[in-house]
mmCIF file of C-alpha atoms in Angstrom:
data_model
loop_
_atom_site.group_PDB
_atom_site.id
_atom_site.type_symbol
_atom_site.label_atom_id
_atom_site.label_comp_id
_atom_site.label_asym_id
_atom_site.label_seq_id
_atom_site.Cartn_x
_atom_site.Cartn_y
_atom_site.Cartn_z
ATOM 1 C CA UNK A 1241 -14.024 13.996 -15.511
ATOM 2 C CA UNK A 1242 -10.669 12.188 -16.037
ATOM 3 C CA UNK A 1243 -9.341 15.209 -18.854
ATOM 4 C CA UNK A 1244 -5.981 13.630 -19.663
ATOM 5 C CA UNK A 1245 -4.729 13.012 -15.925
ATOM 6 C CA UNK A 1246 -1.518 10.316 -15.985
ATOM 7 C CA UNK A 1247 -1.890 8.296 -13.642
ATOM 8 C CA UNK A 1248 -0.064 5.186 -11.987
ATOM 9 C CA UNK A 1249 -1.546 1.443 -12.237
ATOM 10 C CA UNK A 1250 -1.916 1.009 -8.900
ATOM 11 C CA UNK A 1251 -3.788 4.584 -8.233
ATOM 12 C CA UNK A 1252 -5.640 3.793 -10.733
ATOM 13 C CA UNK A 1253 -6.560 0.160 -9.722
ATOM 14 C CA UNK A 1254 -6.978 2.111 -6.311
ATOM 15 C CA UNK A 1255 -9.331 4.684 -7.505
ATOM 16 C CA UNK A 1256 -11.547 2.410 -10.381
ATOM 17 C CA UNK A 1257 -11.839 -0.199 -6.977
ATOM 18 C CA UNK A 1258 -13.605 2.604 -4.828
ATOM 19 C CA UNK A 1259 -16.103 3.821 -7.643
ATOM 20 C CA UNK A 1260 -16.974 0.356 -8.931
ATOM 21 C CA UNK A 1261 -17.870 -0.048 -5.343
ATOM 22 C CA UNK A 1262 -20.011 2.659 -5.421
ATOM 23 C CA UNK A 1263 -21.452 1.555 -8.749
ATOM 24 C CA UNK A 1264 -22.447 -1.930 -7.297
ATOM 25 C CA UNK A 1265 -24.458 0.017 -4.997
ATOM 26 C CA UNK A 1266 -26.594 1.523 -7.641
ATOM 27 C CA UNK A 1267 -24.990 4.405 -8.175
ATOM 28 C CA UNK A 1268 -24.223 5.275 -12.044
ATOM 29 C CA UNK A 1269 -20.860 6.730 -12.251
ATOM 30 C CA UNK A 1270 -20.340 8.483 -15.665
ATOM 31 C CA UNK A 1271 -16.378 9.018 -16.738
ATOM 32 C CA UNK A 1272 -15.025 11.131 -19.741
ATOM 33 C CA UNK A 1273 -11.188 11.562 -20.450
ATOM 34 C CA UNK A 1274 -9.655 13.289 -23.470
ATOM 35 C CA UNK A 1275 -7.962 10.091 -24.592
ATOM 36 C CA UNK A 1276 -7.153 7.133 -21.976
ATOM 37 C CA UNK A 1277 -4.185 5.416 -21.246
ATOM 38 C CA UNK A 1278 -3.346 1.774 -19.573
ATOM 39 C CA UNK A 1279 -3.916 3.230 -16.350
ATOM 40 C CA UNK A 1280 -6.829 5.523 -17.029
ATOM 41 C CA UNK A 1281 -8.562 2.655 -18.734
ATOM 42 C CA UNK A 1282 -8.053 0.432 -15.869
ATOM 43 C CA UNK A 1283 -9.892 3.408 -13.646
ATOM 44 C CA UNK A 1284 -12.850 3.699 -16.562
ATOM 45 C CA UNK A 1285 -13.591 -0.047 -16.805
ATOM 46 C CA UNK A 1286 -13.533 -1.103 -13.448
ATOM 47 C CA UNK A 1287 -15.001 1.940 -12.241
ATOM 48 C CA UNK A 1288 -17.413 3.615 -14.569
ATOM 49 C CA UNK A 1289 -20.693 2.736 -15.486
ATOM 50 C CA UNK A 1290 -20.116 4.393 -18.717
ATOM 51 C CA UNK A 1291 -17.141 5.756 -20.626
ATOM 52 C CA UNK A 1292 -17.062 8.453 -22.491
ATOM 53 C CA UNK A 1293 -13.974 9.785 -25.012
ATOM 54 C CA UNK A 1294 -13.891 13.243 -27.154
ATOM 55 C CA UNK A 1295 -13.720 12.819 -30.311
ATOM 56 C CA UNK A 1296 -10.073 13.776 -30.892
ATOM 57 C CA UNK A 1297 -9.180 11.059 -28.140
ATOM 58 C CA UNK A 1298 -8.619 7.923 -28.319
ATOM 59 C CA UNK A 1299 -7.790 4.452 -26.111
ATOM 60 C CA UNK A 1300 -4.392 3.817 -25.984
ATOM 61 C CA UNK A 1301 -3.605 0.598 -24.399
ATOM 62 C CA UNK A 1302 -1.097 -0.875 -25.629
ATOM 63 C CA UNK A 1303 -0.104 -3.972 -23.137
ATOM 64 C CA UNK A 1304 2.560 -3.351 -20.341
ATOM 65 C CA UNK A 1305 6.468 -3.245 -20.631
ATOM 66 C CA UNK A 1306 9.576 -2.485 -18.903
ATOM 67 C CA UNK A 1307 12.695 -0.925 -19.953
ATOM 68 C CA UNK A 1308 16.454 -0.886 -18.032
ATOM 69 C CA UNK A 1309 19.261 1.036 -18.358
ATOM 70 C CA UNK A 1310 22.622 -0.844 -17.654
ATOM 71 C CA UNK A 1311 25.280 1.379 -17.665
ATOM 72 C CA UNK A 1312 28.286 -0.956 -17.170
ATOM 73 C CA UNK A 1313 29.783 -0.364 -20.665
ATOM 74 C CA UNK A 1314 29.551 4.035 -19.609
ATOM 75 C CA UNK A 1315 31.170 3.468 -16.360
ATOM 76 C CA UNK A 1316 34.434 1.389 -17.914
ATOM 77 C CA UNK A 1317 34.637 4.390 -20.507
ATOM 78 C CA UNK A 1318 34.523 7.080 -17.769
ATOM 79 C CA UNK A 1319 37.058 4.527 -15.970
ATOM 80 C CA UNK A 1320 34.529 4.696 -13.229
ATOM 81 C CA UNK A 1321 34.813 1.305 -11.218
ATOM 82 C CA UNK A 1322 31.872 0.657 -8.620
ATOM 83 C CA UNK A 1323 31.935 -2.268 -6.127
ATOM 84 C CA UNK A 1324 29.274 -4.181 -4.607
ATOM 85 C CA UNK A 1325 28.489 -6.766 -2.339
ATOM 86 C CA UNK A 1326 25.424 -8.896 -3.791
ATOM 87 C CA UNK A 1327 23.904 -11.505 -1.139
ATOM 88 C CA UNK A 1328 21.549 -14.036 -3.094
ATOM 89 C CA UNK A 1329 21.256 -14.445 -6.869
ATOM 90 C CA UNK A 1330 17.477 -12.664 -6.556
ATOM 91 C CA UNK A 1331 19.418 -9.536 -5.270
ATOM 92 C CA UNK A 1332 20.265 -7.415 -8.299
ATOM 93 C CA UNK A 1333 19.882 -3.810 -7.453
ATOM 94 C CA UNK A 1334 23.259 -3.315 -8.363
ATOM 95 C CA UNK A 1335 22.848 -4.981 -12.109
ATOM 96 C CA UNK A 1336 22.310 -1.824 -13.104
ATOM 97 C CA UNK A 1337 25.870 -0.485 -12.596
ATOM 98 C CA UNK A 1338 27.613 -3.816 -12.764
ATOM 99 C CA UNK A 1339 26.254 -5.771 -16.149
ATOM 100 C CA UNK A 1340 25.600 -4.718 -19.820
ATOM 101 C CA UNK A 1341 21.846 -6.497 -19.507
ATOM 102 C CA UNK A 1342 19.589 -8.685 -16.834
ATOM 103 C CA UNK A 1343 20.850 -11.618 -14.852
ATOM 104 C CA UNK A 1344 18.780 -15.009 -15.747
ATOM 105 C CA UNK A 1345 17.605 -14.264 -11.847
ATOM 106 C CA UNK A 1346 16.810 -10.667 -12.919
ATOM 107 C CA UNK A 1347 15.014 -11.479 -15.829
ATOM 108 C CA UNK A 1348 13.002 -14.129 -14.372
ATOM 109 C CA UNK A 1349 12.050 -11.671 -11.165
ATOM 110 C CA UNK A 1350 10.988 -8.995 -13.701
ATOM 111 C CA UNK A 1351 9.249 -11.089 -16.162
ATOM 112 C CA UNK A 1352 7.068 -12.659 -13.242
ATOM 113 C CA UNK A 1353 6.261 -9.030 -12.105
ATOM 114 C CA UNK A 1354 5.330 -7.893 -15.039
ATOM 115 C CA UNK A 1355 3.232 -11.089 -15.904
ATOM 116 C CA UNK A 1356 1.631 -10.484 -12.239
ATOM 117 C CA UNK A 1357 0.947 -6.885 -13.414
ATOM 118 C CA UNK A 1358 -1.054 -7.564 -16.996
ATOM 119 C CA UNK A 1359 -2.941 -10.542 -15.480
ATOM 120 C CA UNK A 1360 -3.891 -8.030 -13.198
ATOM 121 C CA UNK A 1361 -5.100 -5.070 -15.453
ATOM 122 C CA UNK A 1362 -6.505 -7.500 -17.776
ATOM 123 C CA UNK A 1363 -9.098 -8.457 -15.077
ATOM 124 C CA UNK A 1364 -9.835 -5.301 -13.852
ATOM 125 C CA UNK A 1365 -10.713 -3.961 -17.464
ATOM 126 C CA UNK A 1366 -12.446 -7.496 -18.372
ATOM 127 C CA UNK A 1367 -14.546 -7.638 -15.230
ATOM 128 C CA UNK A 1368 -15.253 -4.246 -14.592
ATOM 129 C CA UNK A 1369 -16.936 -4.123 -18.142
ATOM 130 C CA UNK A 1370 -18.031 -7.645 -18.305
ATOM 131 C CA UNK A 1371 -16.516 -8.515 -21.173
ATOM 132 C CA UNK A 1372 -14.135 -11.164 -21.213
ATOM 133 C CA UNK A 1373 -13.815 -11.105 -24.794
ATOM 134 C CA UNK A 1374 -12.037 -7.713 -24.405
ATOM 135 C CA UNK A 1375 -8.761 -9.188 -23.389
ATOM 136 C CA UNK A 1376 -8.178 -10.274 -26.842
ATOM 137 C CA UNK A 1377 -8.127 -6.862 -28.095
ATOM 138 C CA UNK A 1378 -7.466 -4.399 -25.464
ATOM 139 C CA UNK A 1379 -3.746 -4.653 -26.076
ATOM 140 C CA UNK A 1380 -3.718 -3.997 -29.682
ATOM 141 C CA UNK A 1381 -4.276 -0.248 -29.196
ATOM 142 C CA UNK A 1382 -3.908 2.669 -30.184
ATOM 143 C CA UNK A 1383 -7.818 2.930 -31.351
ATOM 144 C CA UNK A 1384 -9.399 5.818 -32.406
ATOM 145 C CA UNK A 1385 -12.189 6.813 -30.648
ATOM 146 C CA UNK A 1386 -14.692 5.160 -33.227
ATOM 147 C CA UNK A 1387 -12.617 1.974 -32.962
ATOM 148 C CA UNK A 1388 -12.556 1.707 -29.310
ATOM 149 C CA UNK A 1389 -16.730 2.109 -29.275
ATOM 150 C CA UNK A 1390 -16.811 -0.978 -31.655
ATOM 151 C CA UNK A 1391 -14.158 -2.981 -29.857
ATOM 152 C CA UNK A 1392 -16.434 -2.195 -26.679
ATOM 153 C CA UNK A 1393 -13.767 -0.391 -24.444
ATOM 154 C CA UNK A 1394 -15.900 2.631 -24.123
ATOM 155 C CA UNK A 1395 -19.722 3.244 -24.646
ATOM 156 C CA UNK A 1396 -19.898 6.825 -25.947
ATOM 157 C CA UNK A 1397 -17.712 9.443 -28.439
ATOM 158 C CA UNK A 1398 -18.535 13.137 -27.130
ATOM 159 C CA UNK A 1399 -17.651 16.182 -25.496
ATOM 160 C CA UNK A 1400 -17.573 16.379 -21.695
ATOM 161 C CA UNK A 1401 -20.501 18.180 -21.635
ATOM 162 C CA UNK A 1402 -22.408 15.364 -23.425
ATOM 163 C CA UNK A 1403 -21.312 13.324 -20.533
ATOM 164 C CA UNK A 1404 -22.899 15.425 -18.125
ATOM 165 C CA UNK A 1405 -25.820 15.255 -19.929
ATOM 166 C CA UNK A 1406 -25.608 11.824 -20.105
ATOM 167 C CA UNK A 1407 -25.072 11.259 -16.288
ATOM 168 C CA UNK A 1408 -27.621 13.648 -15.785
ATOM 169 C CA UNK A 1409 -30.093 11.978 -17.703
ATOM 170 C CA UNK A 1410 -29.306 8.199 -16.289
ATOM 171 C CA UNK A 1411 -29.672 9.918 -12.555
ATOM 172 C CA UNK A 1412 -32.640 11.666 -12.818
ATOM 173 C CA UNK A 1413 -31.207 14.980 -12.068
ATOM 174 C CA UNK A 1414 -31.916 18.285 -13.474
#
């Protein structure tokens, strides 16, 4: 039972890792959130043998971005100087405080993480669900829940307790 936890990508590239494991071995694992998120999707696909949403949820995967603050143009108003001592044109920790936007080094460095990091959570949702056609839609979210069940990001709309149900039915278990 996911609720509406928030998680991180890599916890939850962590955490989907360890049950898909478990689900190679046979074991169903049944997962139901309140709505899901990049992350938590990430956790359901590669993890869950079946995904459940409630019915006022929804998928909300919407790709991955990055946003950065520069406040150069602040400081000068606040007559704040700052000095630093930059080694390398890949080492821009200090961008922040010293330029009104990203280096071409900058840029480059965070476009190739963030590149790294969608090519990444695009294969653990496509493989963990077997469905390589999802990674033409799974970043055109928000879906409702009924549009997420036809797009084939989740199996099931329904209440956690139908989700019990449902993994108690698939295990055998009374």
């Amino acid at each position: 039972r996911l609720g509406s936890a928030t998680l991180g990508l890599s916890g939850a590239q962590e955490v989907g890792a360890r049950l898909g494991a478990l689900r190679k071995r046979g074991i169903p694992i049944v997962c139901h959130a309140d709505g899901y998120d990049n992350a938590s999707l990430l956790l359901a696909a590669s993890g869950c043998s079946r995904i459940w949403v409630s019915p006022a949820g929804g998928v909300d995967s919407v790709g991955l971005s990055a946003q950065l603050i520069y406040a150069r143009s602040l400081l000068d108003r606040l007559h704040i100087a700052v000095d630093f001592l930059q080694i390398g044109k890949y080492k821009g920790a200090e961008e922040t405080f010293t330029r009104d936007g990203p280096s071409p080094e900058a840029r480059e460095t965070l476009v190739g993480a963030l590149r790294g990091m969608r090519a990444a959570w695009l294969d653990g949702i496509t493989q963990g669900r077997g469905k390589p056609d999802l990674a033409k839609v799974v970043e055109d979210g928000p879906f409702t829940p009924e549009d997420a069940l036809a797009k084939g990001l989740i199996d099931a709309v329904g209440y956690v307790d139908e989700a019990r149900d449902d993994a108690k039915k698939i295990t055998g278990v009374e």
